[in-house]
Structures are given as C-alpha cells and as structure tokens.
PDB file of C-alpha atoms in Angstrom:
ATOM      1  CA  MET U   1     108.306 130.827 167.923  1.00 88.00           C
ATOM      2  CA  ILE U   2     104.846 131.286 166.163  1.00 96.00           C
ATOM      3  CA  GLN U   3     101.861 131.802 168.437  1.00 96.00           C
ATOM      4  CA  PHE U   4      98.081 132.174 167.498  1.00 97.00           C
ATOM      5  CA  GLU U   5      95.880 132.967 170.398  1.00 97.00           C
ATOM      6  CA  GLN U   6      92.027 133.132 170.023  1.00 97.00           C
ATOM      7  CA  LEU U   7      92.623 134.362 166.389  1.00 97.00           C
ATOM      8  CA  THR U   8      89.447 135.286 164.739  1.00 97.00           C
ATOM      9  CA  LYS U   9      88.972 136.880 161.420  1.00 96.00           C
ATOM     10  CA  ARG U  10      85.684 138.043 159.838  1.00 95.00           C
ATOM     11  CA  PHE U  11      84.914 139.499 156.548  1.00 93.00           C
ATOM     12  CA  LYS U  12      81.650 141.330 157.033  1.00 88.00           C
ATOM     13  CA  ARG U  13      79.321 138.831 158.643  1.00 88.00           C
ATOM     14  CA  HIS U  14      81.320 135.669 157.553  1.00 93.00           C
ATOM     15  CA  THR U  15      83.744 134.297 160.149  1.00 95.00           C
ATOM     16  CA  VAL U  16      86.792 132.849 158.109  1.00 96.00           C
ATOM     17  CA  LEU U  17      88.857 132.060 161.230  1.00 96.00           C
ATOM     18  CA  ASP U  18      87.093 131.036 164.390  1.00 95.00           C
ATOM     19  CA  ASN U  19      89.125 131.326 167.787  1.00 95.00           C
ATOM     20  CA  ILE U  20      92.296 129.584 166.588  1.00 96.00           C
ATOM     21  CA  ASP U  21      94.918 128.626 169.168  1.00 96.00           C
ATOM     22  CA  LEU U  22      98.215 127.245 167.785  1.00 96.00           C
ATOM     23  CA  ASN U  23     101.874 127.077 168.874  1.00 96.00           C
ATOM     24  CA  ILE U  24     104.457 126.197 166.176  1.00 96.00           C
ATOM     25  CA  GLY U  25     108.169 125.944 167.230  1.00 94.00           C
ATOM     26  CA  VAL U  26     111.600 125.464 165.615  1.00 92.00           C
ATOM     27  CA  GLY U  27     111.866 121.962 164.067  1.00 90.00           C
ATOM     28  CA  ASP U  28     108.065 121.740 163.388  1.00 94.00           C
ATOM     29  CA  ARG U  29     107.321 120.962 159.644  1.00 93.00           C
ATOM     30  CA  VAL U  30     103.664 121.535 159.429  1.00 95.00           C
ATOM     31  CA  ALA U  31     101.277 120.274 156.797  1.00 93.00           C
ATOM     32  CA  LEU U  32      98.510 122.866 156.809  1.00 95.00           C
ATOM     33  CA  ILE U  33      95.563 121.027 154.884  1.00 93.00           C
ATOM     34  CA  GLY U  34      91.965 121.682 154.283  1.00 91.00           C
ATOM     35  CA  SER U  35      89.610 122.174 151.434  1.00 88.00           C
ATOM     36  CA  ASN U  36      89.181 125.604 149.614  1.00 85.00           C
ATOM     37  CA  GLY U  37      87.484 127.935 152.078  1.00 87.00           C
ATOM     38  CA  ALA U  38      88.824 126.191 155.164  1.00 92.00           C
ATOM     39  CA  GLY U  39      90.769 129.353 156.242  1.00 93.00           C
ATOM     40  CA  LYS U  40      94.483 128.267 155.359  1.00 93.00           C
ATOM     41  CA  THR U  41      95.300 131.198 153.410  1.00 92.00           C
ATOM     42  CA  THR U  42      93.714 133.661 155.662  1.00 94.00           C
ATOM     43  CA  LEU U  43      95.614 132.179 158.550  1.00 96.00           C
ATOM     44  CA  ILE U  44      98.827 132.713 156.437  1.00 95.00           C
ATOM     45  CA  ARG U  45      97.942 136.241 155.790  1.00 94.00           C
ATOM     46  CA  CYS U  46      97.369 136.981 159.295  1.00 95.00           C
ATOM     47  CA  LEU U  47     100.819 135.608 160.071  1.00 96.00           C
ATOM     48  CA  LEU U  48     102.212 137.790 157.250  1.00 94.00           C
ATOM     49  CA  GLY U  49     100.663 140.908 158.819  1.00 93.00           C
ATOM     50  CA  GLU U  50      98.392 141.564 155.906  1.00 94.00           C
ATOM     51  CA  TYR U  51      95.001 141.550 157.822  1.00 94.00           C
ATOM     52  CA  THR U  52      93.634 143.047 161.052  1.00 94.00           C
ATOM     53  CA  PHE U  53      92.017 140.486 163.128  1.00 95.00           C
ATOM     54  CA  ASP U  54      90.744 139.802 166.786  1.00 95.00           C
ATOM     55  CA  GLY U  55      93.006 137.824 169.055  1.00 96.00           C
ATOM     56  CA  SER U  56      96.729 137.815 168.644  1.00 96.00           C
ATOM     57  CA  VAL U  57      99.462 136.545 166.385  1.00 96.00           C
ATOM     58  CA  THR U  58     103.160 136.802 167.414  1.00 96.00           C
ATOM     59  CA  VAL U  59     106.389 135.675 165.830  1.00 95.00           C
ATOM     60  CA  GLY U  60     109.156 135.414 168.408  1.00 91.00           C
ATOM     61  CA  GLY U  61     106.879 137.639 170.702  1.00 93.00           C
ATOM     62  CA  ILE U  62     106.537 140.344 167.993  1.00 95.00           C
ATOM     63  CA  SER U  63     103.189 141.231 166.277  1.00 95.00           C
ATOM     64  CA  PRO U  64     103.415 141.286 162.452  1.00 94.00           C
ATOM     65  CA  ARG U  65     100.895 143.952 162.458  1.00 92.00           C
ATOM     66  CA  ASP U  66     102.872 146.154 164.790  1.00 93.00           C
ATOM     67  CA  ALA U  67     106.297 145.490 163.306  1.00 93.00           C
ATOM     68  CA  ARG U  68     105.787 143.945 159.930  1.00 90.00           C
ATOM     69  CA  ARG U  69     109.108 144.783 158.451  1.00 88.00           C
ATOM     70  CA  GLU U  70     110.905 143.289 161.444  1.00 90.00           C
ATOM     71  CA  VAL U  71     108.872 140.067 161.382  1.00 91.00           C
ATOM     72  CA  LEU U  72     109.181 139.480 157.655  1.00 90.00           C
ATOM     73  CA  LYS U  73     112.852 139.595 157.871  1.00 88.00           C
ATOM     74  CA  HIS U  74     112.677 136.174 159.384  1.00 88.00           C
ATOM     75  CA  ILE U  75     110.127 134.621 157.018  1.00 93.00           C
ATOM     76  CA  GLY U  76     110.695 133.135 153.672  1.00 93.00           C
ATOM     77  CA  PHE U  77     107.410 132.985 151.821  1.00 93.00           C
ATOM     78  CA  VAL U  78     106.478 131.030 148.619  1.00 92.00           C
ATOM     79  CA  PRO U  79     102.988 131.866 147.396  1.00 89.00           C
ATOM     80  CA  GLN U  80     100.753 129.495 145.455  1.00 82.00           C
ATOM     81  CA  LEU U  81     100.023 132.084 142.877  1.00 84.00           C
ATOM     82  CA  PRO U  82     102.946 134.162 141.607  1.00 88.00           C
ATOM     83  CA  PRO U  83     102.344 137.853 141.744  1.00 89.00           C
ATOM     84  CA  PRO U  84     101.737 139.650 138.472  1.00 91.00           C
ATOM     85  CA  LEU U  85     105.049 141.779 138.964  1.00 92.00           C
ATOM     86  CA  ARG U  86     106.268 143.407 135.740  1.00 93.00           C
ATOM     87  CA  MET U  87     109.692 144.334 137.275  1.00 94.00           C
ATOM     88  CA  PRO U  88     112.747 142.607 135.717  1.00 96.00           C
ATOM     89  CA  VAL U  89     114.032 139.550 137.446  1.00 96.00           C
ATOM     90  CA  GLY U  90     117.418 141.236 138.431  1.00 96.00           C
ATOM     91  CA  GLN U  91     115.511 144.143 140.075  1.00 96.00           C
ATOM     92  CA  LEU U  92     113.110 141.780 141.822  1.00 95.00           C
ATOM     93  CA  ILE U  93     116.014 139.676 143.323  1.00 96.00           C
ATOM     94  CA  ASN U  94     117.739 142.945 144.511  1.00 95.00           C
ATOM     95  CA  PHE U  95     114.472 144.406 146.036  1.00 93.00           C
ATOM     96  CA  ALA U  96     113.746 141.120 147.885  1.00 92.00           C
ATOM     97  CA  ALA U  97     117.230 140.973 149.195  1.00 92.00           C
ATOM     98  CA  SER U  98     117.070 144.744 150.489  1.00 91.00           C
ATOM     99  CA  LEU U  99     113.831 143.908 152.298  1.00 85.00           C
ATOM    100  CA  CYS U 100     115.494 141.269 154.464  1.00 85.00           C
ATOM    101  CA  ASP U 101     119.115 142.574 154.569  1.00 86.00           C
ATOM    102  CA  SER U 102     120.259 139.609 152.585  1.00 89.00           C
ATOM    103  CA  ASP U 103     122.825 138.984 149.946  1.00 92.00           C
ATOM    104  CA  PRO U 104     121.325 138.874 146.481  1.00 93.00           C
ATOM    105  CA  ALA U 105     124.202 136.656 145.290  1.00 94.00           C
ATOM    106  CA  GLN U 106     123.203 134.066 147.856  1.00 94.00           C
ATOM    107  CA  MET U 107     119.677 134.147 146.309  1.00 95.00           C
ATOM    108  CA  GLU U 108     120.983 133.746 142.798  1.00 95.00           C
ATOM    109  CA  GLY U 109     123.098 130.693 143.940  1.00 95.00           C
ATOM    110  CA  VAL U 110     119.880 128.941 145.185  1.00 95.00           C
ATOM    111  CA  ILE U 111     118.112 130.006 141.927  1.00 95.00           C
ATOM    112  CA  GLU U 112     120.887 128.300 139.921  1.00 95.00           C
ATOM    113  CA  ARG U 113     120.511 125.154 142.065  1.00 94.00           C
ATOM    114  CA  MET U 114     116.795 125.289 141.081  1.00 94.00           C
ATOM    115  CA  GLY U 115     117.822 125.143 137.392  1.00 92.00           C
ATOM    116  CA  LEU U 116     117.440 128.647 136.374  1.00 93.00           C
ATOM    117  CA  ASP U 117     120.345 130.921 135.047  1.00 95.00           C
ATOM    118  CA  PRO U 118     119.787 134.390 136.739  1.00 93.00           C
ATOM    119  CA  ALA U 119     122.075 136.119 134.358  1.00 93.00           C
ATOM    120  CA  ARG U 120     120.226 134.845 131.231  1.00 95.00           C
ATOM    121  CA  ILE U 121     116.768 136.039 132.513  1.00 95.00           C
ATOM    122  CA  ARG U 122     118.008 139.078 134.506  1.00 95.00           C
ATOM    123  CA  LYS U 123     116.361 141.666 132.198  1.00 95.00           C
ATOM    124  CA  GLN U 124     113.012 139.741 131.473  1.00 96.00           C
ATOM    125  CA  PRO U 125     109.936 140.814 133.303  1.00 96.00           C
ATOM    126  CA  PHE U 126     108.896 138.417 135.998  1.00 96.00           C
ATOM    127  CA  VAL U 127     105.296 138.281 134.711  1.00 95.00           C
ATOM    128  CA  LYS U 128     106.735 136.913 131.300  1.00 95.00           C
ATOM    129  CA  LEU U 129     108.314 133.894 132.792  1.00 95.00           C
ATOM    130  CA  SER U 130     106.842 130.465 132.494  1.00 93.00           C
ATOM    131  CA  GLY U 131     104.847 128.999 135.578  1.00 90.00           C
ATOM    132  CA  GLY U 132     107.840 126.697 136.416  1.00 90.00           C
ATOM    133  CA  GLN U 133     110.508 129.481 136.042  1.00 93.00           C
ATOM    134  CA  LYS U 134     108.305 131.776 138.409  1.00 94.00           C
ATOM    135  CA  GLN U 135     108.136 128.968 140.962  1.00 93.00           C
ATOM    136  CA  LYS U 136     111.757 128.241 140.774  1.00 94.00           C
ATOM    137  CA  LEU U 137     112.580 131.823 141.156  1.00 95.00           C
ATOM    138  CA  LEU U 138     110.278 132.582 144.065  1.00 95.00           C
ATOM    139  CA  ILE U 139     111.652 129.469 145.857  1.00 94.00           C
ATOM    140  CA  GLY U 140     115.180 130.635 145.215  1.00 94.00           C
ATOM    141  CA  ILE U 141     114.396 133.885 146.753  1.00 94.00           C
ATOM    142  CA  ALA U 142     112.758 132.526 149.745  1.00 94.00           C
ATOM    143  CA  LEU U 143     115.213 129.715 150.509  1.00 93.00           C
ATOM    144  CA  GLY U 144     118.249 131.770 149.482  1.00 92.00           C
ATOM    145  CA  ARG U 145     118.242 133.969 152.653  1.00 89.00           C
ATOM    146  CA  GLU U 146     118.588 133.452 156.350  1.00 85.00           C
ATOM    147  CA  SER U 147     115.050 132.829 157.585  1.00 88.00           C
ATOM    148  CA  ASP U 148     113.820 131.142 160.800  1.00 91.00           C
ATOM    149  CA  ILE U 149     110.393 130.549 159.241  1.00 94.00           C
ATOM    150  CA  LEU U 150     109.328 129.105 155.836  1.00 95.00           C
ATOM    151  CA  ILE U 151     105.808 129.522 154.729  1.00 95.00           C
ATOM    152  CA  MET U 152     105.012 127.761 151.324  1.00 93.00           C
ATOM    153  CA  ASP U 153     101.548 127.466 149.685  1.00 88.00           C
ATOM    154  CA  GLU U 154     101.551 124.374 147.233  1.00 83.00           C
ATOM    155  CA  PRO U 155     105.358 125.145 146.714  1.00 85.00           C
ATOM    156  CA  ALA U 156     106.230 122.227 144.281  1.00 78.00           C
ATOM    157  CA  ALA U 157     103.041 122.236 142.147  1.00 75.00           C
ATOM    158  CA  ASN U 158     104.632 123.654 139.011  1.00 77.00           C
ATOM    159  CA  LEU U 159     108.286 121.952 139.371  1.00 85.00           C
ATOM    160  CA  ASP U 160     109.699 119.179 137.219  1.00 86.00           C
ATOM    161  CA  PRO U 161     111.013 116.130 138.983  1.00 84.00           C
ATOM    162  CA  GLU U 162     114.561 117.259 138.921  1.00 86.00           C
ATOM    163  CA  ALA U 163     113.723 120.536 140.525  1.00 89.00           C
ATOM    164  CA  ARG U 164     111.693 118.841 143.117  1.00 88.00           C
ATOM    165  CA  HIS U 165     114.850 116.975 144.072  1.00 87.00           C
ATOM    166  CA  VAL U 166     116.644 120.197 144.609  1.00 90.00           C
ATOM    167  CA  PHE U 167     113.821 121.803 146.532  1.00 91.00           C
ATOM    168  CA  PHE U 168     113.749 118.865 148.927  1.00 89.00           C
ATOM    169  CA  SER U 169     117.316 118.990 149.522  1.00 89.00           C
ATOM    170  CA  LEU U 170     117.072 122.901 150.288  1.00 91.00           C
ATOM    171  CA  LEU U 171     114.435 122.079 152.810  1.00 90.00           C
ATOM    172  CA  ALA U 172     116.651 119.332 154.364  1.00 88.00           C
ATOM    173  CA  GLU U 173     119.402 121.918 154.878  1.00 89.00           C
ATOM    174  CA  LYS U 174     117.102 124.147 156.840  1.00 88.00           C
ATOM    175  CA  GLN U 175     114.891 121.608 158.745  1.00 86.00           C
ATOM    176  CA  GLU U 176     116.665 121.700 162.200  1.00 85.00           C
ATOM    177  CA  HIS U 177     116.836 125.499 162.499  1.00 89.00           C
ATOM    178  CA  SER U 178     113.590 126.740 161.295  1.00 92.00           C
ATOM    179  CA  ALA U 179     109.898 126.113 161.445  1.00 95.00           C
ATOM    180  CA  MET U 180     107.992 125.235 158.262  1.00 95.00           C
ATOM    181  CA  ILE U 181     104.353 125.598 157.223  1.00 96.00           C
ATOM    182  CA  ILE U 182     103.467 123.781 154.045  1.00 93.00           C
ATOM    183  CA  SER U 183      99.774 124.553 152.799  1.00 91.00           C
ATOM    184  CA  SER U 184      98.209 122.097 150.477  1.00 86.00           C
ATOM    185  CA  HIS U 185      94.826 120.714 149.534  1.00 80.00           C
ATOM    186  CA  ARG U 186      96.154 117.114 149.765  1.00 76.00           C
ATOM    187  CA  LEU U 187      98.108 115.529 152.574  1.00 79.00           C
ATOM    188  CA  ASP U 188      99.613 112.984 150.095  1.00 74.00           C
ATOM    189  CA  GLU U 189     101.517 115.712 148.330  1.00 73.00           C
ATOM    190  CA  VAL U 190     103.336 116.723 151.435  1.00 81.00           C
ATOM    191  CA  ALA U 191     103.129 113.787 153.783  1.00 80.00           C
ATOM    192  CA  ALA U 192     106.815 112.768 153.476  1.00 79.00           C
ATOM    193  CA  LEU U 193     108.018 116.494 154.150  1.00 85.00           C
ATOM    194  CA  VAL U 194     106.235 116.969 157.605  1.00 90.00           C
ATOM    195  CA  ASN U 195     106.240 115.880 161.164  1.00 91.00           C
ATOM    196  CA  ARG U 196     102.954 117.617 162.161  1.00 93.00           C
ATOM    197  CA  VAL U 197      99.510 117.869 160.408  1.00 94.00           C
ATOM    198  CA  ILE U 198      97.090 120.507 161.047  1.00 96.00           C
ATOM    199  CA  GLU U 199      93.748 120.368 159.341  1.00 95.00           C
ATOM    200  CA  MET U 200      91.339 123.190 159.033  1.00 95.00           C
ATOM    201  CA  ASP U 201      87.604 123.147 158.273  1.00 94.00           C
ATOM    202  CA  GLN U 202      85.294 126.081 158.186  1.00 94.00           C
ATOM    203  CA  GLY U 203      87.728 128.337 159.910  1.00 95.00           C
ATOM    204  CA  LYS U 204      88.543 125.931 162.825  1.00 96.00           C
ATOM    205  CA  VAL U 205      91.341 123.499 163.545  1.00 96.00           C
ATOM    206  CA  VAL U 206      89.847 120.097 163.426  1.00 96.00           C
ATOM    207  CA  LEU U 207      93.033 118.043 163.804  1.00 95.00           C
ATOM    208  CA  ASP U 208      96.478 118.878 165.168  1.00 95.00           C
ATOM    209  CA  ASP U 209      98.585 115.703 165.071  1.00 94.00           C
ATOM    210  CA  HIS U 210     102.259 114.898 165.480  1.00 90.00           C
ATOM    211  CA  VAL U 211     103.276 112.184 162.890  1.00 84.00           C
ATOM    212  CA  ALA U 212     106.397 110.006 162.526  1.00 73.00           C
ATOM    213  CA  ASP U 213     109.697 111.977 162.187  1.00 66.00           C
ATOM    214  CA  ASP U 214     111.741 109.332 160.656  1.00 65.00           C
ATOM    215  CA  VAL U 215     111.515 110.270 157.001  1.00 63.00           C
ATOM    216  CA  ASP U 216     114.633 111.560 155.429  1.00 75.00           C
ATOM    217  CA  ILE U 217     113.650 114.545 153.257  1.00 82.00           C
ATOM    218  CA  ASP U 218     116.961 114.138 151.401  1.00 81.00           C
ATOM    219  CA  SER U 219     116.460 110.601 150.545  1.00 85.00           C
ATOM    220  CA  ASN U 220     116.342 108.879 147.038  1.00 88.00           C
ATOM    221  CA  LEU U 221     114.602 105.856 145.730  1.00 91.00           C
ATOM    222  CA  HIS U 222     116.352 103.890 143.106  1.00 94.00           C
ATOM    223  CA  CYS U 223     113.652 102.462 140.926  1.00 96.00           C
ATOM    224  CA  ARG U 224     113.523  99.785 138.236  1.00 96.00           C
ATOM    225  CA  ILE U 225     110.379  99.116 136.222  1.00 96.00           C
ATOM    226  CA  GLU U 226     109.812  96.239 133.975  1.00 96.00           C
ATOM    227  CA  LEU U 227     106.803  96.181 131.581  1.00 95.00           C
ATOM    228  CA  LYS U 228     105.026  93.280 129.937  1.00 94.00           C
ATOM    229  CA  ARG U 229     105.416  95.132 126.505  1.00 93.00           C
ATOM    230  CA  PRO U 230     106.585  98.669 125.263  1.00 92.00           C
ATOM    231  CA  GLU U 231     103.995 101.377 125.418  1.00 93.00           C
ATOM    232  CA  PRO U 232     104.703 104.770 123.874  1.00 92.00           C
ATOM    233  CA  ALA U 233     102.376 106.744 126.237  1.00 93.00           C
ATOM    234  CA  PHE U 234     104.259 105.228 129.317  1.00 95.00           C
ATOM    235  CA  ASN U 235     107.706 105.973 127.595  1.00 93.00           C
ATOM    236  CA  LYS U 236     106.831 109.592 127.377  1.00 92.00           C
ATOM    237  CA  ALA U 237     105.425 109.862 130.907  1.00 93.00           C
ATOM    238  CA  VAL U 238     108.236 108.083 132.748  1.00 94.00           C
ATOM    239  CA  GLY U 239     110.764 110.089 130.545  1.00 92.00           C
ATOM    240  CA  ASP U 240     109.443 113.198 132.333  1.00 90.00           C
ATOM    241  CA  TRP U 241     110.389 111.616 135.599  1.00 93.00           C
ATOM    242  CA  GLY U 242     114.003 111.363 134.202  1.00 91.00           C
ATOM    243  CA  PHE U 243     113.834 107.543 133.722  1.00 95.00           C
ATOM    244  CA  SER U 244     115.828 105.981 130.707  1.00 94.00           C
ATOM    245  CA  SER U 245     115.693 102.555 129.223  1.00 93.00           C
ATOM    246  CA  ALA U 246     118.621 100.724 127.754  1.00 84.00           C
ATOM    247  CA  SER U 247     116.560  98.038 126.274  1.00 80.00           C
ATOM    248  CA  ASP U 248     113.589  97.863 123.911  1.00 87.00           C
ATOM    249  CA  GLY U 249     111.475  99.981 126.112  1.00 90.00           C
ATOM    250  CA  THR U 250     110.393  97.276 128.417  1.00 94.00           C
ATOM    251  CA  VAL U 251     112.802  98.150 131.342  1.00 95.00           C
ATOM    252  CA  TRP U 252     113.365 101.482 132.958  1.00 96.00           C
ATOM    253  CA  GLN U 253     115.422 102.841 135.725  1.00 96.00           C
ATOM    254  CA  GLY U 254     115.628 106.207 137.403  1.00 95.00           C
ATOM    255  CA  ILE U 255     115.696 107.976 140.703  1.00 93.00           C
ATOM    256  CA  VAL U 256     112.662 109.420 142.508  1.00 92.00           C
ATOM    257  CA  ALA U 257     113.090 111.849 145.407  1.00 89.00           C
ATOM    258  CA  GLY U 258     111.954 110.278 148.782  1.00 86.00           C
ATOM    259  CA  PRO U 259     109.297 112.764 149.459  1.00 86.00           C
ATOM    260  CA  ASP U 260     107.909 112.067 146.140  1.00 87.00           C
ATOM    261  CA  ARG U 261     107.212 108.463 146.577  1.00 87.00           C
ATOM    262  CA  LEU U 262     103.417 108.713 146.927  1.00 84.00           C
ATOM    263  CA  ARG U 263     103.111 110.979 143.893  1.00 86.00           C
ATOM    264  CA  PHE U 264     105.228 108.604 141.916  1.00 91.00           C
ATOM    265  CA  ILE U 265     103.226 105.500 143.051  1.00 91.00           C
ATOM    266  CA  GLY U 266     100.149 107.351 141.993  1.00 89.00           C
ATOM    267  CA  PHE U 267     101.597 107.970 138.606  1.00 92.00           C
ATOM    268  CA  ILE U 268     102.691 104.244 138.221  1.00 94.00           C
ATOM    269  CA  SER U 269      99.112 103.092 139.291  1.00 94.00           C
ATOM    270  CA  ARG U 270      97.770 104.254 136.049  1.00 94.00           C
ATOM    271  CA  TYR U 271      99.782 101.745 134.130  1.00 95.00           C
ATOM    272  CA  THR U 272      99.201  98.756 136.575  1.00 94.00           C
ATOM    273  CA  ALA U 273      98.163  96.422 133.700  1.00 94.00           C
ATOM    274  CA  LEU U 274     101.451  96.807 132.014  1.00 95.00           C
ATOM    275  CA  LEU U 275     103.597  96.155 134.972  1.00 95.00           C
ATOM    276  CA  LYS U 276     105.638  93.074 135.130  1.00 95.00           C
ATOM    277  CA  SER U 277     107.789  93.972 138.083  1.00 96.00           C
ATOM    278  CA  ILE U 278     108.775  97.098 140.046  1.00 96.00           C
ATOM    279  CA  SER U 279     111.481  97.673 142.752  1.00 95.00           C
ATOM    280  CA  MET U 280     112.183 100.801 144.876  1.00 93.00           C
ATOM    281  CA  ASP U 281     115.254 100.941 147.175  1.00 92.00           C
ATOM    282  CA  GLU U 282     115.719 103.827 149.387  1.00 85.00           C
ATOM    283  CA  GLU U 283     119.123 105.333 149.786  1.00 75.00           C
ATOM    284  CA  SER U 284     120.014 108.502 151.814  1.00 56.00           C
ATOM    285  CA  ARG U 285     122.160 111.172 149.955  1.00 52.00           C
TER     286      ARG U 285
END
C-alpha cells in the first residue's frame, strides 16, 4: 500500500532522510519511533506530499506529489501540534469533509464519542479550544471518515483516560482494513497498539521488526488497588484515571484500557511504598 524507495531528503547540505526503503501494507500497525531529529516527521511529510525529495513515495501506486488530493482522500492524519486555525469548529468539520468527500455528520458522531459536543462548540474558533479539545476534534475528523491509512503523531498525548478508551476502540474498529503509522518518541506509549516497530536515527531506518500481534486493542483491565494508608496525593492522581473508593481511601477500583497498561504501571510505580496489593485482570470488550 505505502512504498518508500531510496527516499532521500536534504535541507541545503543537511541530509534528513538517507536512502529509506520501506513497504507498509494493510494490517500493519507501525510504531515509528526515534529521538527528535531522527527524521520521523520529515518521513510523514513526504508521505503527505508536502515536500519534494529524491527517490519515490507511492500510496497504492500513486505519488502524493503528483496527485496529492487523490492520495489525501485515503489518509486520516492526526498531527502532534494542532494547527493555529482561526476558523470556527463547524466550518473546519465541513471543510475537512469536503476535501475527502466524506459526510460531516459521520465525523461529528465520532467527535461525540470522543466526549465533545460539536453543536456546543460549533461557532468557537478552533484556536480557542483547549489542548484536549483540539486533540479530540482532530481525532474525530481523522477517524470519522473512510480512510485506508491512518497517520498519527503522538495522538493520545493530550487525552484523558476516558477519551483514550474511546480512541483505542476506534482504532480497533479500523485495524483489519487499514494501515496505521503511529509516531512517538517512546515505544512504551504505543507498544500495545502496534504489530511492527520501525526505529529511525539520523535519517536512517536502524530497526524494522514485526512484534507479537496478540494484543487486543479493545481490551480492558479491571484493577483493584489496596494501600497501606490513605494518601491525598494518590487519591487525586488515581481519581484522574476514573478510579473510585468505597472505603476510607485505602481500596480503589477502576478500569484501565489495555493499551494503557504500561502507562498505568508507570503511574503506580510512583507510589510503590504505599501499595499493599494490586490486581489487574484483563477482559476483552
């Protein structure tokens, strides 16, 4: 579906992409990882037809430079940094739908699933929304359309746990019929979402590895945490994850999205000295 052949991109004398050869097909869920300056964003921009380059990039045999509008109809894109658009939200939804011949009502339905009310914010300028609202809106626009390819740059960075649940469910609905590229600085943020890892360093692919594909993106972890004593700081932090306590604050229960397991364990590790017991039982939705 997506093919990079001897892709090279230079800015003046600096080589940002150095002879990249990659093939990404339907069903591939790729973690594109690497430090700042590794070439991840430049690779994505070449795929979106934003840059000229040496070598070739094709999507379904079509060059995004030669037929950008046709290629972009098949791509849902979630950028890391929301664009500084001043147009009202309703106008943005209609504009995005017109570019890919999609139904704006379908986009609005996904935006509602992400926890936003499109009717309530329709007249607000996009640039005035909070970071989380912008992210939810952009995800709704990208996933609320018929697309063969999803390209996402740190897509869940500004999402609350409940919105992350919904986001993972939306990805699960598309995983069998699309190719996904999820760019991130850290593999542990996206490890449970992907079945292939591509690592870049100094403009080169230094790792291209297929990983276990037995993770259920749509799974939940039912968690129970017991503390040695109540702790106000922990109460607030675990409450942000949607956990609740029916006791004196020493026993907490809640649900964590399966792909967030490493992120949640990292959070819990900060309170190791307080833990008396913890259980996490997986259950598919």
